[in-house]
Coordinates of C-alpha atoms in Angstrom, one line a residue:
M896 CA -1.0 12.6 -38.1
F897 CA -4.6 12.8 -37.0
G898 CA -6.7 15.3 -35.0
K899 CA -8.2 18.7 -35.7
R900 CA -5.0 20.6 -36.0
P901 CA -5.5 23.3 -38.7
T902 CA -3.2 23.1 -41.7
S903 CA -2.7 26.9 -41.8
G904 CA -1.8 26.9 -38.2
P905 CA -3.5 30.1 -37.0
D906 CA -4.3 28.6 -33.7
L907 CA -0.8 27.6 -32.9
R908 CA 0.8 30.8 -34.2
S909 CA -1.5 33.0 -32.1
P910 CA 0.3 35.1 -29.5
A911 CA 0.9 33.2 -26.3
P912 CA 2.6 34.2 -23.1
A913 CA 5.9 32.8 -24.3
P914 CA 8.6 32.9 -21.6
A915 CA 11.7 34.9 -22.0
A916 CA 14.5 33.0 -23.7
P917 CA 16.2 31.0 -21.0
P918 CA 20.0 30.7 -20.7
P919 CA 21.7 27.9 -22.5
E920 CA 21.6 25.5 -19.6
P921 CA 18.3 23.6 -19.0
A922 CA 15.6 25.7 -17.4
Y923 CA 14.6 22.9 -15.1
E924 CA 17.0 20.8 -13.3
P925 CA 16.4 18.1 -10.7
S926 CA 18.2 18.6 -7.4
S927 CA 20.3 15.5 -8.1
G928 CA 21.6 14.0 -11.3
G929 CA 19.5 11.8 -13.4
G930 CA 17.1 11.6 -16.3
G931 CA 13.7 12.9 -16.8
S932 CA 12.2 10.3 -14.5
D933 CA 14.2 11.6 -11.5
V934 CA 12.2 13.3 -8.8
G935 CA 14.9 15.3 -7.2
L936 CA 16.2 12.6 -4.8
A937 CA 18.9 10.1 -5.4
P938 CA 17.2 6.7 -5.6
L939 CA 18.0 4.8 -2.5
P940 CA 18.6 1.0 -2.6
S941 CA 15.7 -1.0 -1.2
D942 CA 15.6 -4.6 -0.2
G943 CA 11.9 -4.4 0.8
L944 CA 10.3 -4.9 4.2
G945 CA 12.9 -4.6 7.0
A946 CA 15.6 -3.5 4.6
P947 CA 18.7 -1.8 6.1
I948 CA 18.1 1.9 6.5
T949 CA 20.1 4.3 4.3
S950 CA 20.2 7.8 5.5
P951 CA 18.4 10.1 3.1
P952 CA 20.3 13.0 1.6
L953 CA 20.1 16.2 3.4
A954 CA 17.6 18.6 1.9
V955 CA 19.4 21.4 0.1
E956 CA 17.4 24.5 -0.7
P957 CA 17.8 25.3 -4.4
P958 CA 19.2 28.7 -5.3
R959 CA 16.8 31.4 -6.3
E960 CA 17.9 31.2 -10.0
A961 CA 17.0 27.5 -10.1
A962 CA 13.6 28.3 -8.6
R963 CA 13.0 30.9 -11.3
R964 CA 13.9 28.4 -14.0
S965 CA 11.5 25.9 -12.5
D966 CA 8.6 28.4 -12.6
N967 CA 9.6 29.2 -16.2
Y968 CA 9.5 25.5 -17.1
Y969 CA 6.0 25.1 -15.7
Q970 CA 4.8 28.2 -17.5
T971 CA 6.2 26.9 -20.8
K972 CA 4.6 23.5 -20.2
A973 CA 1.2 25.1 -19.5
T974 CA 1.5 27.1 -22.7
I975 CA 2.3 24.0 -24.8
F976 CA -0.3 21.9 -23.0
G977 CA -3.0 24.4 -23.8
A978 CA -2.0 24.5 -27.5
L979 CA -1.9 20.6 -27.5
I980 CA -5.5 20.4 -26.2
E981 CA -6.6 22.8 -29.0
A982 CA -4.8 20.8 -31.6
I983 CA -5.6 17.2 -30.8
D984 CA -8.7 15.1 -31.3
L985 CA -9.2 13.3 -28.0
A986 CA -11.8 11.0 -29.4
Q987 CA -9.4 9.7 -32.0
L988 CA -6.6 9.6 -29.5
A989 CA -8.7 7.3 -27.2
K990 CA -8.8 4.7 -30.0
L991 CA -5.1 4.3 -30.1
D992 CA -3.0 2.0 -27.9
G993 CA -0.7 3.6 -25.4
E994 CA 2.5 3.6 -27.4
S995 CA 0.9 4.9 -30.6
A996 CA -0.9 7.6 -28.6
R997 CA 2.4 8.6 -26.9
E998 CA 4.1 8.9 -30.3
E999 CA 1.3 11.0 -31.7
I1000 CA 1.4 13.4 -28.8
R1001 CA 5.2 13.7 -29.1
D1002 CA 4.9 14.6 -32.8
I1003 CA 2.3 17.3 -32.1
V1004 CA 4.3 18.8 -29.2
N1005 CA 7.4 18.9 -31.3
E1006 CA 5.5 20.8 -34.0
I1007 CA 4.1 23.2 -31.4
I1008 CA 7.6 23.9 -30.0
A1009 CA 8.8 24.6 -33.5
I1010 CA 5.9 26.9 -34.5
K1011 CA 6.0 28.9 -31.3
S1012 CA 9.9 29.2 -31.6
I1013 CA 10.3 28.1 -28.0
V1014 CA 14.0 27.8 -27.1
M1015 CA 14.7 24.6 -25.2
S1016 CA 17.6 22.2 -24.9
I1017 CA 17.3 18.7 -26.1
A1018 CA 17.3 17.3 -22.5
E1019 CA 14.7 19.8 -21.4
Q1020 CA 12.5 19.1 -24.5
E1021 CA 12.6 15.3 -23.8
E1022 CA 11.6 16.0 -20.2
L1023 CA 8.8 18.2 -21.3
L1024 CA 7.5 15.6 -23.8
D1025 CA 7.5 12.9 -21.1
D1026 CA 5.6 15.2 -18.7
I1027 CA 2.9 16.1 -21.2
C1028 CA 2.5 12.5 -22.3
N1029 CA 2.1 11.5 -18.6
D1030 CA -0.5 14.3 -18.1
V1031 CA -2.6 13.2 -21.1
L1032 CA -2.3 9.4 -20.8
G1033 CA -1.3 8.6 -17.2
Y1034 CA -1.2 10.1 -13.8
G1035 CA 0.8 13.2 -14.6
P1036 CA 3.7 14.1 -12.3
L1037 CA 3.1 11.0 -10.3
E1038 CA 4.2 8.7 -13.1
P1039 CA 8.0 8.8 -12.3
L1040 CA 7.2 8.0 -8.6
L1041 CA 4.9 5.1 -9.5
A1042 CA 7.7 3.7 -11.7
R1043 CA 10.2 3.5 -8.8
D1044 CA 10.0 0.2 -7.0
D1045 CA 11.9 1.5 -3.9
I1046 CA 9.1 3.9 -2.9
A1047 CA 6.6 2.6 -0.3
D1048 CA 4.3 5.6 0.0
I1049 CA 3.5 8.7 -2.0
M1050 CA 1.9 11.5 -0.1
V1051 CA 0.6 14.5 -2.0
N1052 CA -0.4 17.6 0.2
G1053 CA -1.8 19.9 -2.4
A1054 CA -0.4 20.9 -5.8
N1055 CA 3.1 22.0 -4.6
T1056 CA 4.1 19.5 -1.9
V1057 CA 4.8 15.8 -2.5
Y1058 CA 6.5 13.5 -0.1
I1059 CA 7.6 9.9 -0.5
E1060 CA 8.7 7.1 1.9
V1061 CA 11.9 5.3 1.0
N1062 CA 13.4 2.6 3.3
G1063 CA 11.1 3.7 6.1
K1064 CA 12.1 7.4 5.9
I1065 CA 9.9 10.2 4.6
Q1066 CA 11.5 12.6 2.1
Q1067 CA 10.2 15.6 0.3
T1068 CA 10.5 15.7 -3.5
N1069 CA 10.5 18.6 -6.0
I1070 CA 7.5 17.1 -7.8
R1071 CA 4.7 19.6 -8.2
F1072 CA 1.4 19.8 -10.1
R1073 CA 0.3 22.6 -12.4
D1074 CA -2.4 23.6 -10.0
N1075 CA -5.0 22.0 -7.6
Q1076 CA -7.3 21.4 -10.5
Q1077 CA -4.8 19.1 -12.2
L1078 CA -4.3 17.2 -9.0
L1079 CA -8.1 16.9 -8.6
N1080 CA -8.4 15.6 -12.2
I1081 CA -5.8 12.9 -11.4
C1082 CA -7.6 11.9 -8.3
Q1083 CA -10.8 11.6 -10.3
R1084 CA -9.1 9.6 -13.0
I1085 CA -7.8 7.1 -10.4
V1086 CA -11.1 6.6 -8.6
N1087 CA -13.2 6.5 -11.8
Q1088 CA -11.4 3.4 -12.9
I1089 CA -13.2 1.4 -10.2
G1090 CA -16.5 3.1 -10.6
R1091 CA -16.2 5.6 -7.7
R1092 CA -16.2 9.3 -7.5
V1093 CA -14.5 12.1 -5.6
D1094 CA -15.8 15.6 -5.6
E1095 CA -17.4 18.2 -3.3
A1096 CA -20.5 16.0 -2.9
S1097 CA -18.4 12.9 -2.0
P1098 CA -15.0 14.3 -0.9
I1099 CA -13.5 11.1 0.6
C1100 CA -12.7 8.0 -1.4
D1101 CA -10.7 4.8 -1.1
A1102 CA -9.6 3.3 -4.4
R1103 CA -6.8 1.2 -5.9
L1104 CA -4.4 1.4 -8.9
P1105 CA -4.4 -1.4 -11.5
D1106 CA -1.3 -3.0 -9.7
G1107 CA -3.2 -3.2 -6.4
S1108 CA -1.7 -0.1 -4.8
R1109 CA -4.0 1.4 -2.2
V1110 CA -5.2 5.0 -2.8
N1111 CA -6.9 7.4 -0.5
A1112 CA -8.2 10.8 -1.8
I1113 CA -9.7 13.6 0.2
V1114 CA -10.6 16.9 -1.6
P1115 CA -12.0 20.3 -0.7
P1116 CA -14.0 21.4 1.2
L1117 CA -12.7 18.8 3.7
A1118 CA -9.0 19.2 2.6
I1119 CA -8.4 22.9 3.2
D1120 CA -5.1 23.4 1.3
G1121 CA -6.1 21.5 -1.8
P1122 CA -6.7 17.8 -2.7
S1123 CA -4.7 15.3 -0.6
L1124 CA -3.7 12.0 -2.2
T1125 CA -2.0 9.1 -0.4
I1126 CA -0.8 6.0 -2.3
R1127 CA 0.5 2.9 -0.6
K1128 CA 2.6 1.2 -3.3
F1129 CA 3.3 -2.5 -3.5
K1130 CA 6.5 -3.9 -4.9
K1131 CA 6.4 -5.4 -8.4
D1132 CA 8.1 -8.5 -7.1
K1133 CA 5.9 -9.9 -4.3
L1134 CA 7.7 -10.5 -1.0
T1135 CA 7.9 -13.9 0.5
L1136 CA 8.7 -15.1 4.0
D1137 CA 12.1 -16.2 2.8
Q1138 CA 12.8 -12.6 1.7
L1139 CA 11.6 -11.3 5.0
V1140 CA 14.2 -13.5 6.6
K1141 CA 16.8 -12.0 4.4
F1142 CA 15.8 -8.5 5.4
G1143 CA 15.8 -9.4 9.1
S1144 CA 12.1 -9.0 9.7
I1145 CA 11.9 -12.5 11.1
S1146 CA 14.4 -15.3 11.9
P1147 CA 14.5 -18.4 9.8
E1148 CA 13.0 -20.4 12.6
G1149 CA 10.2 -17.9 13.1
A1150 CA 9.5 -17.9 9.4
E1151 CA 9.2 -21.7 9.5
V1152 CA 6.7 -21.5 12.3
L1153 CA 4.7 -18.9 10.3
K1154 CA 4.7 -21.2 7.3
I1155 CA 3.3 -24.0 9.4
I1156 CA 0.7 -21.7 10.9
G1157 CA -0.5 -20.7 7.4
H1158 CA -0.7 -24.3 6.2
C1159 CA -2.3 -26.0 9.2
R1160 CA -5.4 -23.7 9.0
A1161 CA -4.9 -21.9 12.3
N1162 CA -7.0 -18.8 12.7
V1163 CA -4.6 -15.8 12.5
L1164 CA -5.0 -12.2 13.4
I1165 CA -2.2 -9.9 12.2
S1166 CA -1.8 -6.8 14.3
G1167 CA 0.3 -3.7 13.8
G1168 CA 0.3 0.0 13.4
T1169 CA 0.1 2.1 10.2
G1170 CA 2.8 1.2 7.7
S1171 CA 4.1 -1.8 9.7
G1172 CA 3.6 -4.3 6.9
K1173 CA 0.4 -6.1 8.0
T1174 CA -0.9 -6.5 4.4
T1175 CA 2.5 -7.6 3.2
L1176 CA 2.7 -10.2 5.9
L1177 CA -0.9 -11.4 5.2
N1178 CA 0.1 -11.9 1.5
C1179 CA 3.1 -13.9 2.6
L1180 CA 1.0 -16.2 4.9
T1181 CA -1.5 -16.9 2.2
R1182 CA 1.1 -18.4 0.0
Y1183 CA 1.1 -21.5 2.2
I1184 CA -2.6 -22.2 1.7
D1185 CA -3.3 -25.3 -0.4
D1186 CA -4.4 -24.8 -4.0
D1187 CA -7.6 -26.9 -3.5
E1188 CA -9.1 -24.6 -0.8
R1189 CA -11.8 -22.1 -1.7
I1190 CA -10.8 -18.7 -0.4
I1191 CA -13.0 -15.6 -0.2
T1192 CA -11.5 -12.2 0.6
C1193 CA -13.3 -9.1 1.8
E1194 CA -11.7 -5.7 1.6
D1195 CA -12.5 -2.0 1.5
A1196 CA -10.1 -1.6 -1.5
A1197 CA -8.9 -4.8 -3.0
E1198 CA -5.2 -5.1 -2.4
L1199 CA -4.6 -8.7 -1.4
Q1200 CA -2.8 -10.7 -4.1
L1201 CA -3.4 -14.4 -3.5
Q1202 CA -1.7 -16.9 -5.8
Q1203 CA -4.2 -19.7 -5.4
P1204 CA -6.5 -20.6 -8.3
H1205 CA -9.8 -20.7 -6.3
V1206 CA -10.2 -17.2 -4.9
V1207 CA -13.3 -15.0 -4.8
R1208 CA -12.5 -11.3 -4.2
L1209 CA -15.1 -9.0 -2.7
E1210 CA -15.0 -5.3 -2.2
T1211 CA -17.2 -2.9 -0.2
R1212 CA -19.1 -0.1 -1.9
P1213 CA -19.8 3.4 -0.6
P1214 CA -23.3 5.0 -0.8
N1215 CA -24.3 6.9 -3.8
L1216 CA -25.3 10.6 -3.8
E1217 CA -28.8 9.7 -2.5
G1218 CA -27.2 7.8 0.4
E1219 CA -28.3 4.5 -0.9
G1220 CA -26.6 1.4 -2.2
Q1221 CA -23.9 1.1 0.5
V1222 CA -22.4 -2.4 1.0
T1223 CA -20.4 -2.6 4.3
M1224 CA -17.7 -5.0 5.3
R1225 CA -20.1 -6.7 7.6
D1226 CA -22.5 -7.3 4.7
L1227 CA -19.6 -9.0 2.8
V1228 CA -18.6 -11.2 5.7
K1229 CA -22.2 -12.2 6.3
N1230 CA -22.5 -13.1 2.6
C1231 CA -19.3 -15.1 2.6
L1232 CA -21.0 -17.6 4.9
R1233 CA -23.4 -18.4 2.1
M1234 CA -20.7 -18.9 -0.5
R1235 CA -19.3 -22.2 0.8
P1236 CA -15.9 -20.8 1.9
E1237 CA -13.1 -22.8 3.4
R1238 CA -11.2 -19.7 4.4
I1239 CA -12.4 -16.2 4.9
I1240 CA -9.7 -13.4 4.7
V1241 CA -10.7 -9.9 5.8
G1242 CA -8.3 -7.2 4.6
E1243 CA -8.8 -5.1 7.7
V1244 CA -11.1 -5.6 10.7
R1245 CA -12.2 -2.2 11.9
G1246 CA -15.9 -2.4 13.0
P1247 CA -18.8 -4.7 13.8
E1248 CA -17.7 -7.2 11.2
A1249 CA -15.3 -8.5 13.9
F1250 CA -18.3 -10.4 15.4
D1251 CA -19.2 -12.1 12.2
L1252 CA -15.6 -13.0 11.5
L1253 CA -15.2 -14.6 14.9
Q1254 CA -18.4 -16.5 14.3
A1255 CA -17.0 -17.7 11.0
M1256 CA -13.7 -18.8 12.6
N1257 CA -15.6 -20.7 15.2
T1258 CA -18.1 -22.5 12.9
G1259 CA -16.1 -24.6 10.6
H1260 CA -14.1 -22.0 8.6
D1261 CA -10.7 -22.7 10.1
G1262 CA -7.7 -20.9 8.7
S1263 CA -9.5 -17.6 8.4
M1264 CA -7.3 -14.5 8.7
G1265 CA -7.5 -10.8 9.2
T1266 CA -5.6 -7.7 10.1
L1267 CA -6.3 -4.8 12.5
H1268 CA -4.5 -1.8 14.0
A1269 CA -3.0 -2.4 17.5
N1270 CA 0.3 -1.9 19.1
T1271 CA 0.6 -5.3 21.0
P1272 CA -1.1 -8.7 20.8
R1273 CA -3.0 -8.0 24.0
E1274 CA -4.2 -4.6 22.7
A1275 CA -5.4 -6.5 19.6
L1276 CA -7.7 -8.6 21.7
S1277 CA -9.0 -5.6 23.5
R1278 CA -9.7 -3.9 20.2
I1279 CA -11.6 -6.9 18.9
E1280 CA -13.8 -6.8 22.0
S1281 CA -14.3 -3.0 21.6
M1282 CA -15.3 -3.3 18.0
I1283 CA -17.9 -6.0 18.8
T1284 CA -19.5 -3.8 21.5
M1285 CA -19.5 -0.8 19.1
G1286 CA -21.7 -2.8 16.8
G1287 CA -24.6 -2.5 19.2
Y1288 CA -24.3 -6.0 20.8
T1289 CA -25.4 -6.0 24.4
L1290 CA -23.4 -9.1 25.3
P1291 CA -21.5 -9.0 28.6
S1292 CA -17.7 -9.1 28.4
Q1293 CA -17.4 -12.7 29.5
P1294 CA -19.1 -14.3 26.5
I1295 CA -17.3 -12.0 24.1
R1296 CA -13.9 -13.0 25.5
E1297 CA -14.8 -16.7 25.5
M1298 CA -15.7 -16.3 21.8
I1299 CA -12.4 -14.6 21.1
C1300 CA -10.5 -17.4 22.8
A1301 CA -12.4 -20.1 20.9
S1302 CA -11.9 -18.4 17.6
I1303 CA -8.4 -16.9 17.4
D1304 CA -5.4 -19.2 17.6
V1305 CA -2.4 -17.0 16.8
I1306 CA -1.7 -13.3 16.8
V1307 CA 1.3 -12.1 14.8
Q1308 CA 2.5 -8.6 15.7
A1309 CA 4.2 -6.4 13.1
T1310 CA 6.0 -3.2 14.1
R1311 CA 7.7 -0.4 12.4
L1312 CA 10.6 0.7 14.5
R1313 CA 11.9 4.2 14.9
D1314 CA 14.7 3.7 12.4
G1315 CA 12.2 2.9 9.7
S1316 CA 12.8 -0.9 9.6
R1317 CA 9.9 -3.3 10.0
R1318 CA 10.0 -6.3 12.3
I1319 CA 7.7 -9.1 13.3
T1320 CA 8.0 -8.6 17.1
H1321 CA 5.6 -11.3 18.5
I1322 CA 4.1 -14.6 17.5
T1323 CA 1.6 -15.1 20.3
E1324 CA -1.0 -17.8 20.8
V1325 CA -4.3 -17.4 22.6
L1326 CA -4.6 -20.1 25.3
G1327 CA -7.9 -19.6 27.0
M1328 CA -9.5 -17.9 30.0
E1329 CA -8.6 -17.7 33.6
G1330 CA -11.5 -16.1 35.4
D1331 CA -12.4 -13.1 33.1
V1332 CA -8.9 -12.6 31.8
V1333 CA -7.7 -13.9 28.4
I1334 CA -4.5 -15.8 28.7
T1335 CA -1.8 -15.6 25.9
Q1336 CA 1.7 -16.9 25.6
D1337 CA 4.5 -15.7 23.3
V1338 CA 6.2 -18.3 21.1
F1339 CA 8.6 -15.9 19.5
V1340 CA 9.6 -12.3 20.4
Y1341 CA 11.9 -9.7 19.0
E1342 CA 14.4 -8.4 21.6
M1343 CA 16.0 -5.0 21.0
L1344 CA 19.6 -4.8 22.1
G1345 CA 20.7 -1.3 21.2
E1346 CA 21.6 0.7 18.1
D1347 CA 24.8 1.1 16.0
A1348 CA 26.6 4.3 15.2
S1349 CA 24.4 5.1 12.2
G1350 CA 21.2 4.9 14.3
K1351 CA 20.1 1.5 13.1
L1352 CA 18.4 -0.6 15.8
I1353 CA 20.1 -3.9 16.7
G1354 CA 18.0 -6.8 18.0
R1355 CA 17.3 -10.5 17.6
H1356 CA 14.4 -12.9 17.5
R1357 CA 14.2 -15.2 20.5
S1358 CA 12.3 -18.3 21.3
T1359 CA 10.5 -18.1 24.6
G1360 CA 11.2 -21.8 25.2
I1361 CA 7.7 -23.1 24.5
G1362 CA 8.3 -26.7 23.5
Q1363 CA 4.8 -27.6 22.3
P1364 CA 2.5 -24.6 21.6
R1365 CA -1.2 -25.0 21.7
F1366 CA -1.5 -25.4 17.9
W1367 CA 0.8 -28.4 18.1
E1368 CA -2.1 -30.9 17.7
R1369 CA -3.4 -29.0 14.7
A1370 CA 0.1 -29.1 13.1
R1371 CA 0.3 -32.9 13.7
Y1372 CA -3.1 -33.3 12.1
F1373 CA -1.7 -31.7 8.9
G1374 CA 1.6 -33.6 9.2
D1375 CA 3.7 -30.5 10.2
D1376 CA 4.5 -31.5 13.7
K1377 CA 8.1 -32.6 13.0
R1378 CA 8.8 -29.4 11.1
L1379 CA 7.4 -27.4 13.9
G1380 CA 9.4 -29.3 16.5
A1381 CA 12.6 -28.9 14.5
A1382 CA 12.0 -25.1 14.1
L1383 CA 11.4 -24.6 17.8
D1384 CA 14.4 -26.7 18.7
A1385 CA 16.6 -24.8 16.2
A1386 CA 15.3 -21.5 17.7
E1387 CA 16.6 -22.6 21.1
V1388 CA 20.0 -23.5 19.7
A1389 CA 20.3 -20.3 17.7
G1390 CA 20.0 -18.2 20.8
E1391 CA 19.2 -19.1 24.4
P1392 CA 15.4 -19.1 24.9
L1393 CA 14.0 -16.1 26.6
R1394 CA 12.9 -17.3 30.1
R1395 CA 10.3 -15.4 32.0

């Protein structure tokens, strides 16, 4: 045992606001059965992107007695946590590995419980030990949620309200923080890992967890009801296009076309709304890039997970307290052109960097990719044009649209449907200009047919009957024309092509 705990124990024996003795049953019970890692909701099965939707359990308001026991639990935890901080040497604790530090904390907490004569059941004591270890060594109450692989988003709205997204549906949990200060400390712990800060002087921050999960934190005075933390989690097992086929996000023929698009160095723009699976789809497409290609990624918070050996990852930087030192996405894209890239991948195009990305696509960096927020492929083209004009360029619309047509080959549209499932609804190619209008044609579309008794939408992916899309010559250059033709023919056999 190490630390500065006194041998005589006057600290720990000092009077504390010990709670009244609880009844024999545990003082804190999740709303559904499970161990200490449960968060009050029965875990729902998840097959990933586009998984079948399982209706979440109806929220049942806990009885008043259970609410009182919950408050009693948190009061007891605060008492023990305060005694732990007094009894432990944090400098020595930092020198231990995670498992040893956890065991040391458990020993000290058990001794505190014995000295203070706190009456707790074995199950409740184990739950308390796990919670305190998570507070000291991890992300506190968020640890059980981060450990679940079926959760896509964690949304913390102040210390007492935490929501999660499971299978496309948002559910409230019974997770809570000790107070807003604990939540703020966890936000700071997350962003400090990548050299950023979040406080009153800099109240907005984008960050990432070690596993690549994207984090956004906004704190008072901008967040009125306490710090707000949003975490977009990624699955431990990375999704592939074959798995997306299994989940119904795309048909086997459509997946084969996407594989060819990724391999034959077509310039791709992935469009979709928030939470539609754009980054997941971008990760899937990059799997078909050859290992001998040099790839450079530019992101606000690094979340792309490329498997190729020759990858350079770049990340933007916010300004410091003096307002200096900012490195924007446009700065990164410009610098990419001096790094001898073969492909440039932009995590999300949201500003004037769209102009530099289009120039890169049109000047020998074929196979570049990016994502942006838009509801349809045609809206994606309009947004690209708007972002270029927002950058201060005084070009007329005609040259901008001609640049878009010359740069972008394919737009892939991802959509999150109202039942929570995610589908690739369009594979659209950009053909060119007719007058001042950009001409596009759909190669694959998703056609909704209705919904079943449980509210799940029913649909199918359909070929539009295009025999040889515009990128056919590019596919033939890379030896993929026969695969492309077979996929398009199979799509017509699987379901009659959608004629317009």
